[in-house]
Amino acid sequence: MKTNKLIATFLFSLFIIQNSIGQDDKFTGYATSLVNSDSILKIETFGLANREKKINYSKNTIQPIGSVSKTFIGISLMIAKEKGLVDLDKNINEYLNFTIENPYFDSSNVITLRHLATHTSGIIDNKKIYESAYSYDIHPKTPLKNYLYEHLNHNTKNVKKSFSKQKAGTTYQYSNIGAALAAYIIEKASDKSFYEFTKEHIFTPLGMHNTGWFYKDINTTHHSVLYDEKDNPLPPYSCVTYPDGSLKTTIQDLSLYLIELIKGYNGTSKLLTKKSWNEFYTKNFNTNNAIKNISLKEPNSGIFITYFKSGKIGHTGSDLGASAFMMFDPKTNKGQILMANEDLSADNLKEFKTIWKTLF
């Protein structure tokens, strides 16, 4: 359900070619944005937010952005660290009211927030367990704490299903559940819900007034209908592990956020101190910390922020009926965003590859 390399490749191609080809009828609706460190340079929207009612996709259309949401966990971790609430390199059990240990190792295998933020904790997404987090409800039926306790608590019956046989800090294994755990630790350390924490410290300061984690937090009349790969409209759904990919926002709001990320990279953002921005962007993998299973297309990681082989920095995301792509070039300080309200498929990718080749 979440980010994968096929989606990232498709979205990059689509972003580059969309101005030349306009709206493609294979996709219901999408928006693109170009920004620099000072302002939004261009926003363009295409197609429909609601095919049945013939409502155009606009800069005010709200939709989920998938795993791009994880970058907000990263920023939140740095804010919490600045406040003295967390240490990224301490045992996560210091912040929890239940114990999490990899059942394949003894207690000397310490899991930290840095491991969670770089997907090297040993926590994995068991397909059945992770899919159980989704339901066709407008709000998760199960609290995040209960879900994490059920599947990660050290003495739970099936805890082995949620861990790999790899020690913490040694192997990259993308984990949505691990990301949600990091957000829950912020809740415990701050004594605030993750929604309240992000609204107070990120959304409000940046003027992201059309952004929220749940349907109740947004103007639902602006929310796009989401479509599967066969163009079927999907009913509203929710996910217990919502911080890993359920943020709902507009191309306008996300553009403001990307501008701030670029400012932060250059040390001019006041959302975090320069020291915190530096740690947020510092590459965690190097010859002294050789990590197994790293993708050559995404060779390094900051704190829930990805370094791509191209040299660009950002994150990609997908979920049921939604896709998103956000990154910037640190050499030019220009960034791009694409948001689409539809699932991606091999058929879509093939068609756009054909268009890409035709352009050249």
Tab-separated table of C-alpha atoms in Angstrom, residues 21-353:
chain	number	residue	atom	x	y	z
A	21	ILE	CA	1.219	16.896	-22.498
A	22	GLY	CA	-1.500	18.377	-20.252
A	23	GLN	CA	-4.073	16.195	-18.546
A	24	ASP	CA	-4.041	12.535	-19.491
A	25	ASP	CA	-7.404	10.810	-19.404
A	26	LYS	CA	-5.859	7.778	-17.730
A	27	PHE	CA	-5.671	9.778	-14.512
A	28	THR	CA	-8.637	11.392	-12.845
A	29	GLY	CA	-6.955	14.391	-11.261
A	30	TYR	CA	-3.600	15.684	-10.108
A	31	ALA	CA	-1.691	18.827	-9.183
A	32	THR	CA	1.933	19.891	-9.541
A	33	SER	CA	3.953	22.605	-7.894
A	34	LEU	CA	7.325	24.228	-8.409
A	35	VAL	CA	8.883	26.168	-5.520
A	36	ASN	CA	12.157	27.698	-4.423
A	37	SER	CA	13.395	28.773	-0.992
A	38	ASP	CA	11.341	31.977	-1.125
A	39	SER	CA	8.020	31.299	-2.794
A	40	ILE	CA	5.704	29.148	-4.855
A	41	LEU	CA	6.749	29.609	-8.467
A	42	LYS	CA	3.926	27.705	-10.109
A	43	ILE	CA	0.965	25.523	-9.231
A	44	GLU	CA	-0.991	23.709	-11.930
A	45	THR	CA	-3.968	21.409	-11.578
A	46	PHE	CA	-5.481	18.923	-14.012
A	47	GLY	CA	-8.595	16.816	-14.281
A	48	LEU	CA	-11.234	16.111	-11.683
A	49	ALA	CA	-11.401	15.849	-7.924
A	50	ASN	CA	-14.794	14.228	-8.304
A	51	ARG	CA	-15.608	12.576	-11.618
A	52	GLU	CA	-19.216	11.811	-10.707
A	53	LYS	CA	-20.035	15.439	-9.821
A	54	LYS	CA	-17.588	16.877	-12.398
A	55	ILE	CA	-15.717	18.915	-9.777
A	56	ASN	CA	-12.323	20.093	-11.015
A	57	TYR	CA	-9.135	19.294	-9.147
A	58	SER	CA	-7.889	22.652	-7.803
A	59	LYS	CA	-5.161	24.075	-5.579
A	60	ASN	CA	-7.663	23.800	-2.711
A	61	THR	CA	-8.400	20.103	-3.295
A	62	ILE	CA	-7.501	17.985	-0.259
A	63	GLN	CA	-6.182	14.422	-0.498
A	64	PRO	CA	-3.862	12.034	1.384
A	65	ILE	CA	-0.151	12.194	0.553
A	66	GLY	CA	0.913	8.700	1.632
A	67	SER	CA	4.390	8.295	3.048
A	68	VAL	CA	5.335	11.916	2.431
A	69	SER	CA	3.564	12.170	5.810
A	70	LYS	CA	6.601	10.571	7.435
A	71	THR	CA	8.672	13.717	6.928
A	72	PHE	CA	6.327	15.393	9.446
A	73	ILE	CA	7.284	12.706	11.981
A	74	GLY	CA	10.917	13.596	11.332
A	75	ILE	CA	10.381	17.314	11.904
A	76	SER	CA	8.321	16.524	15.007
A	77	LEU	CA	11.127	14.384	16.417
A	78	MET	CA	13.561	17.276	16.036
A	79	ILE	CA	11.112	19.683	17.698
A	80	ALA	CA	10.628	17.224	20.562
A	81	LYS	CA	14.394	16.876	20.903
A	82	GLU	CA	14.833	20.655	21.060
A	83	LYS	CA	12.314	20.723	23.903
A	84	GLY	CA	14.313	18.099	25.787
A	85	LEU	CA	11.519	15.556	25.465
A	86	VAL	CA	13.400	12.856	23.557
A	87	ASP	CA	16.891	11.696	22.689
A	88	LEU	CA	17.159	10.008	19.299
A	89	ASP	CA	19.822	7.621	20.526
A	90	LYS	CA	18.263	6.348	23.749
A	91	ASN	CA	16.371	3.099	24.186
A	92	ILE	CA	12.775	3.697	23.060
A	93	ASN	CA	11.540	1.833	26.137
A	94	GLU	CA	12.476	4.873	28.228
A	95	TYR	CA	9.458	6.618	26.684
A	96	LEU	CA	6.939	3.768	26.636
A	97	ASN	CA	4.612	2.208	29.194
A	98	PHE	CA	5.154	-1.239	27.706
A	99	THR	CA	8.310	-3.006	26.575
A	100	ILE	CA	9.444	-3.444	22.980
A	101	GLU	CA	12.292	-5.872	22.309
A	102	ASN	CA	13.181	-7.868	19.234
A	103	PRO	CA	12.257	-11.443	20.275
A	104	TYR	CA	15.174	-12.861	18.308
A	105	PHE	CA	17.752	-11.074	20.496
A	106	ASP	CA	18.358	-10.290	24.142
A	107	SER	CA	17.908	-6.878	25.775
A	108	SER	CA	21.345	-5.718	24.624
A	109	ASN	CA	19.772	-5.156	21.192
A	110	VAL	CA	18.628	-1.594	21.902
A	111	ILE	CA	16.167	0.051	19.506
A	112	THR	CA	16.336	3.856	19.285
A	113	LEU	CA	14.293	6.607	17.643
A	114	ARG	CA	17.120	7.043	15.140
A	115	HIS	CA	16.677	3.414	14.122
A	116	LEU	CA	12.951	4.000	13.635
A	117	ALA	CA	13.619	7.184	11.650
A	118	THR	CA	16.043	5.417	9.300
A	119	HIS	CA	14.068	2.149	9.005
A	120	THR	CA	16.818	0.108	10.643
A	121	SER	CA	15.036	-0.903	13.870
A	122	GLY	CA	14.279	-4.515	12.967
A	123	ILE	CA	10.530	-3.811	13.121
A	124	ILE	CA	8.865	-4.948	9.904
A	125	ASP	CA	5.471	-4.643	8.230
A	126	ASN	CA	3.932	-8.082	8.351
A	127	LYS	CA	1.435	-7.895	5.469
A	128	LYS	CA	-1.552	-9.285	7.353
A	129	ILE	CA	-0.864	-7.233	10.465
A	130	TYR	CA	-0.311	-4.017	8.550
A	131	GLU	CA	-3.355	-4.418	6.325
A	132	SER	CA	-5.476	-4.923	9.441
A	133	ALA	CA	-4.726	-1.294	10.330
A	134	TYR	CA	-6.993	-0.160	7.464
A	135	SER	CA	-10.778	0.034	7.564
A	136	TYR	CA	-13.508	1.750	5.567
A	137	ASP	CA	-14.344	4.142	8.383
A	138	ILE	CA	-13.782	7.873	8.585
A	139	HIS	CA	-11.827	7.468	11.823
A	140	PRO	CA	-9.678	4.571	13.086
A	141	LYS	CA	-11.641	2.271	15.367
A	142	THR	CA	-8.571	1.219	17.334
A	143	PRO	CA	-6.302	3.676	19.203
A	144	LEU	CA	-2.711	3.727	17.962
A	145	LYS	CA	-1.448	2.693	21.412
A	146	ASN	CA	-3.598	-0.458	21.433
A	147	TYR	CA	-2.471	-1.484	17.962
A	148	LEU	CA	1.210	-1.037	18.799
A	149	TYR	CA	0.838	-2.861	22.115
A	150	GLU	CA	-0.912	-5.781	20.463
A	151	HIS	CA	1.756	-6.324	17.838
A	152	LEU	CA	5.004	-5.048	19.395
A	153	ASN	CA	4.802	-5.666	23.148
A	154	HIS	CA	7.579	-8.094	24.060
A	155	ASN	CA	5.354	-10.750	25.640
A	156	THR	CA	2.579	-10.695	23.028
A	157	LYS	CA	1.845	-14.131	21.569
A	158	ASN	CA	2.600	-13.266	17.925
A	159	VAL	CA	5.276	-10.624	18.451
A	160	LYS	CA	7.793	-12.493	16.271
A	161	LYS	CA	5.691	-11.680	13.216
A	162	SER	CA	6.560	-8.000	13.609
A	163	PHE	CA	10.341	-8.340	13.753
A	164	SER	CA	13.132	-9.448	11.460
A	165	LYS	CA	16.122	-11.512	12.516
A	166	GLN	CA	18.363	-8.481	12.062
A	167	LYS	CA	19.906	-6.482	14.889
A	168	ALA	CA	18.905	-2.850	15.255
A	169	GLY	CA	21.030	-0.471	13.218
A	170	THR	CA	22.323	-3.077	10.777
A	171	THR	CA	19.740	-3.528	8.023
A	172	TYR	CA	17.355	-1.243	6.124
A	173	GLN	CA	13.779	-2.558	6.122
A	174	TYR	CA	11.090	0.016	5.373
A	175	SER	CA	8.548	-0.041	8.175
A	176	ASN	CA	5.305	1.912	8.372
A	177	ILE	CA	4.588	0.436	11.799
A	178	GLY	CA	8.012	1.566	13.000
A	179	ALA	CA	7.247	5.088	11.785
A	180	ALA	CA	3.916	5.107	13.606
A	181	LEU	CA	5.733	3.968	16.756
A	182	ALA	CA	8.031	7.004	16.512
A	183	ALA	CA	4.960	9.265	16.345
A	184	TYR	CA	3.446	7.501	19.357
A	185	ILE	CA	6.632	8.092	21.338
A	186	ILE	CA	6.270	11.811	20.588
A	187	GLU	CA	2.762	11.570	22.043
A	188	LYS	CA	4.030	9.911	25.204
A	189	ALA	CA	6.938	12.299	25.646
A	190	SER	CA	4.922	15.471	24.986
A	191	ASP	CA	1.653	14.379	26.605
A	192	LYS	CA	-0.146	15.559	23.459
A	193	SER	CA	-1.747	13.682	20.602
A	194	PHE	CA	0.417	13.573	17.504
A	195	TYR	CA	-2.251	15.597	15.699
A	196	GLU	CA	-2.136	18.343	18.345
A	197	PHE	CA	1.658	18.342	18.326
A	198	THR	CA	1.947	18.711	14.551
A	199	LYS	CA	-0.815	21.310	14.352
A	200	GLU	CA	0.773	23.459	17.054
A	201	HIS	CA	4.372	23.188	15.929
A	202	ILE	CA	4.141	22.739	12.124
A	203	PHE	CA	0.747	23.343	10.488
A	204	THR	CA	-0.171	26.594	12.264
A	205	PRO	CA	3.283	28.253	12.092
A	206	LEU	CA	3.506	27.515	8.359
A	207	GLY	CA	-0.042	28.594	7.571
A	208	MET	CA	-1.128	25.093	6.540
A	209	HIS	CA	-4.783	25.755	7.312
A	210	ASN	CA	-6.214	23.033	5.073
A	211	THR	CA	-4.170	20.183	6.494
A	212	GLY	CA	-5.112	17.481	9.001
A	213	TRP	CA	-4.731	13.808	9.840
A	214	PHE	CA	-8.436	12.907	10.035
A	215	TYR	CA	-11.572	13.790	8.102
A	216	LYS	CA	-12.915	15.638	11.131
A	217	ASP	CA	-9.943	18.010	10.968
A	218	ILE	CA	-10.493	19.217	7.383
A	219	ASN	CA	-13.211	20.703	5.204
A	220	THR	CA	-14.528	17.488	3.694
A	221	THR	CA	-16.317	19.358	0.898
A	222	HIS	CA	-12.847	20.022	-0.524
A	223	HIS	CA	-11.637	16.439	-0.149
A	224	SER	CA	-11.101	14.649	-3.433
A	225	VAL	CA	-12.770	11.381	-4.204
A	226	LEU	CA	-10.037	8.748	-4.430
A	227	TYR	CA	-9.964	6.248	-7.298
A	228	ASP	CA	-8.449	2.802	-7.672
A	229	GLU	CA	-6.441	1.663	-10.698
A	230	LYS	CA	-9.672	0.766	-12.514
A	231	ASP	CA	-11.066	4.274	-11.916
A	232	ASN	CA	-13.565	3.043	-9.350
A	233	PRO	CA	-14.324	5.580	-6.602
A	234	LEU	CA	-13.259	4.413	-3.153
A	235	PRO	CA	-15.294	4.970	0.012
A	236	PRO	CA	-13.597	6.996	2.776
A	237	TYR	CA	-11.116	4.915	4.768
A	238	SER	CA	-8.790	5.345	7.715
A	239	CYS	CA	-5.655	3.736	9.110
A	240	VAL	CA	-4.749	3.098	12.746
A	241	THR	CA	-1.095	3.881	12.023
A	242	TYR	CA	-2.164	7.233	10.555
A	243	PRO	CA	1.141	9.138	11.081
A	244	ASP	CA	2.877	6.858	8.566
A	245	GLY	CA	0.809	8.017	5.586
A	246	SER	CA	-2.617	9.508	6.248
A	247	LEU	CA	-1.906	13.245	6.232
A	248	LYS	CA	-4.542	15.082	4.190
A	249	THR	CA	-3.506	18.350	2.583
A	250	THR	CA	-3.598	20.555	-0.515
A	251	ILE	CA	-0.959	21.283	-3.134
A	252	GLN	CA	-0.911	24.851	-1.758
A	253	ASP	CA	-0.235	23.812	1.848
A	254	LEU	CA	2.321	21.170	0.918
A	255	SER	CA	4.147	23.754	-1.198
A	256	LEU	CA	4.500	25.989	1.862
A	257	TYR	CA	5.960	23.027	3.737
A	258	LEU	CA	8.459	22.217	0.977
A	259	ILE	CA	9.611	25.844	0.933
A	260	GLU	CA	10.336	25.505	4.649
A	261	LEU	CA	12.289	22.286	4.089
A	262	ILE	CA	14.466	24.095	1.546
A	263	LYS	CA	14.944	27.001	3.940
A	264	GLY	CA	15.872	24.542	6.658
A	265	TYR	CA	18.482	22.899	4.460
A	266	ASN	CA	20.033	26.336	3.960
A	267	GLY	CA	19.820	27.294	7.633
A	268	THR	CA	17.239	30.075	7.202
A	269	SER	CA	14.123	28.426	8.662
A	270	LYS	CA	12.972	29.331	12.152
A	271	LEU	CA	10.842	26.205	12.505
A	272	LEU	CA	13.938	24.470	13.932
A	273	THR	CA	17.350	25.684	15.037
A	274	LYS	CA	20.221	25.399	12.569
A	275	LYS	CA	21.641	22.586	14.704
A	276	SER	CA	18.392	20.627	14.500
A	277	TRP	CA	18.041	21.150	10.747
A	278	ASN	CA	21.583	19.909	10.338
A	279	GLU	CA	20.786	16.739	12.267
A	280	PHE	CA	17.509	16.282	10.378
A	281	TYR	CA	19.406	16.283	7.075
A	282	THR	CA	22.615	14.532	8.168
A	283	LYS	CA	23.142	11.289	6.246
A	284	ASN	CA	23.049	8.383	8.674
A	285	PHE	CA	24.679	5.747	6.478
A	286	ASN	CA	28.399	5.817	5.677
A	287	THR	CA	31.441	3.574	5.552
A	288	ASN	CA	31.614	3.607	9.335
A	289	ASN	CA	27.936	2.661	9.550
A	290	ALA	CA	27.492	0.262	6.655
A	291	ILE	CA	23.835	-0.749	6.409
A	292	LYS	CA	22.685	-3.863	4.560
A	293	ASN	CA	19.823	-3.894	2.058
A	294	ILE	CA	20.136	-0.247	0.953
A	295	SER	CA	18.593	0.617	-2.404
A	296	LEU	CA	20.970	2.154	-4.937
A	297	LYS	CA	18.129	4.501	-5.943
A	298	GLU	CA	17.663	5.717	-2.358
A	299	PRO	CA	21.137	5.296	-0.868
A	300	ASN	CA	20.851	7.391	2.276
A	301	SER	CA	18.528	8.768	4.923
A	302	GLY	CA	18.236	11.687	7.277
A	303	ILE	CA	15.497	11.682	9.940
A	304	PHE	CA	12.547	10.341	7.920
A	305	ILE	CA	13.887	12.192	4.873
A	306	THR	CA	15.338	10.401	1.844
A	307	TYR	CA	18.419	11.078	-0.263
A	308	PHE	CA	17.934	9.920	-3.836
A	309	LYS	CA	20.642	8.770	-6.228
A	310	SER	CA	19.998	11.914	-8.287
A	311	GLY	CA	21.145	14.033	-5.338
A	312	LYS	CA	17.657	15.301	-4.622
A	313	ILE	CA	16.113	15.134	-1.170
A	314	GLY	CA	12.519	14.400	-0.194
A	315	HIS	CA	9.993	11.592	-0.009
A	316	THR	CA	7.503	9.704	-2.147
A	317	GLY	CA	4.219	8.201	-1.084
A	318	SER	CA	1.199	6.195	-2.135
A	319	ASP	CA	-1.905	4.780	-0.529
A	320	LEU	CA	-5.287	3.491	-1.649
A	321	GLY	CA	-6.358	5.861	-4.417
A	322	ALA	CA	-3.649	8.426	-3.715
A	323	SER	CA	-0.073	9.187	-4.686
A	324	ALA	CA	2.378	11.957	-3.890
A	325	PHE	CA	5.913	12.976	-4.717
A	326	MET	CA	7.918	15.759	-3.037
A	327	MET	CA	11.603	16.586	-3.397
A	328	PHE	CA	14.059	19.421	-3.901
A	329	ASP	CA	17.478	19.884	-5.462
A	330	PRO	CA	19.933	21.218	-2.855
A	331	LYS	CA	22.110	22.652	-5.633
A	332	THR	CA	19.398	24.847	-7.160
A	333	ASN	CA	17.077	25.203	-4.130
A	334	LYS	CA	14.136	24.340	-6.362
A	335	GLY	CA	11.550	21.752	-5.398
A	336	GLN	CA	8.715	19.877	-7.072
A	337	ILE	CA	5.519	18.269	-5.852
A	338	LEU	CA	2.983	16.037	-7.530
A	339	MET	CA	-0.247	14.843	-5.926
A	340	ALA	CA	-2.683	12.483	-7.673
A	341	ASN	CA	-6.058	11.136	-6.548
A	342	GLU	CA	-5.703	7.723	-8.135
A	343	ASP	CA	-3.890	4.431	-7.772
A	344	LEU	CA	-0.968	3.817	-10.115
A	345	SER	CA	-0.657	0.698	-12.221
A	346	ALA	CA	1.736	-0.995	-14.604
A	347	ASP	CA	-0.591	0.018	-17.421
A	348	ASN	CA	-0.350	3.682	-16.462
A	349	LEU	CA	3.406	3.476	-16.177
A	350	LYS	CA	3.753	1.911	-19.606
A	351	GLU	CA	1.694	4.631	-21.238
A	352	PHE	CA	3.629	7.422	-19.619
A	353	LYS	CA	6.937	5.805	-20.472
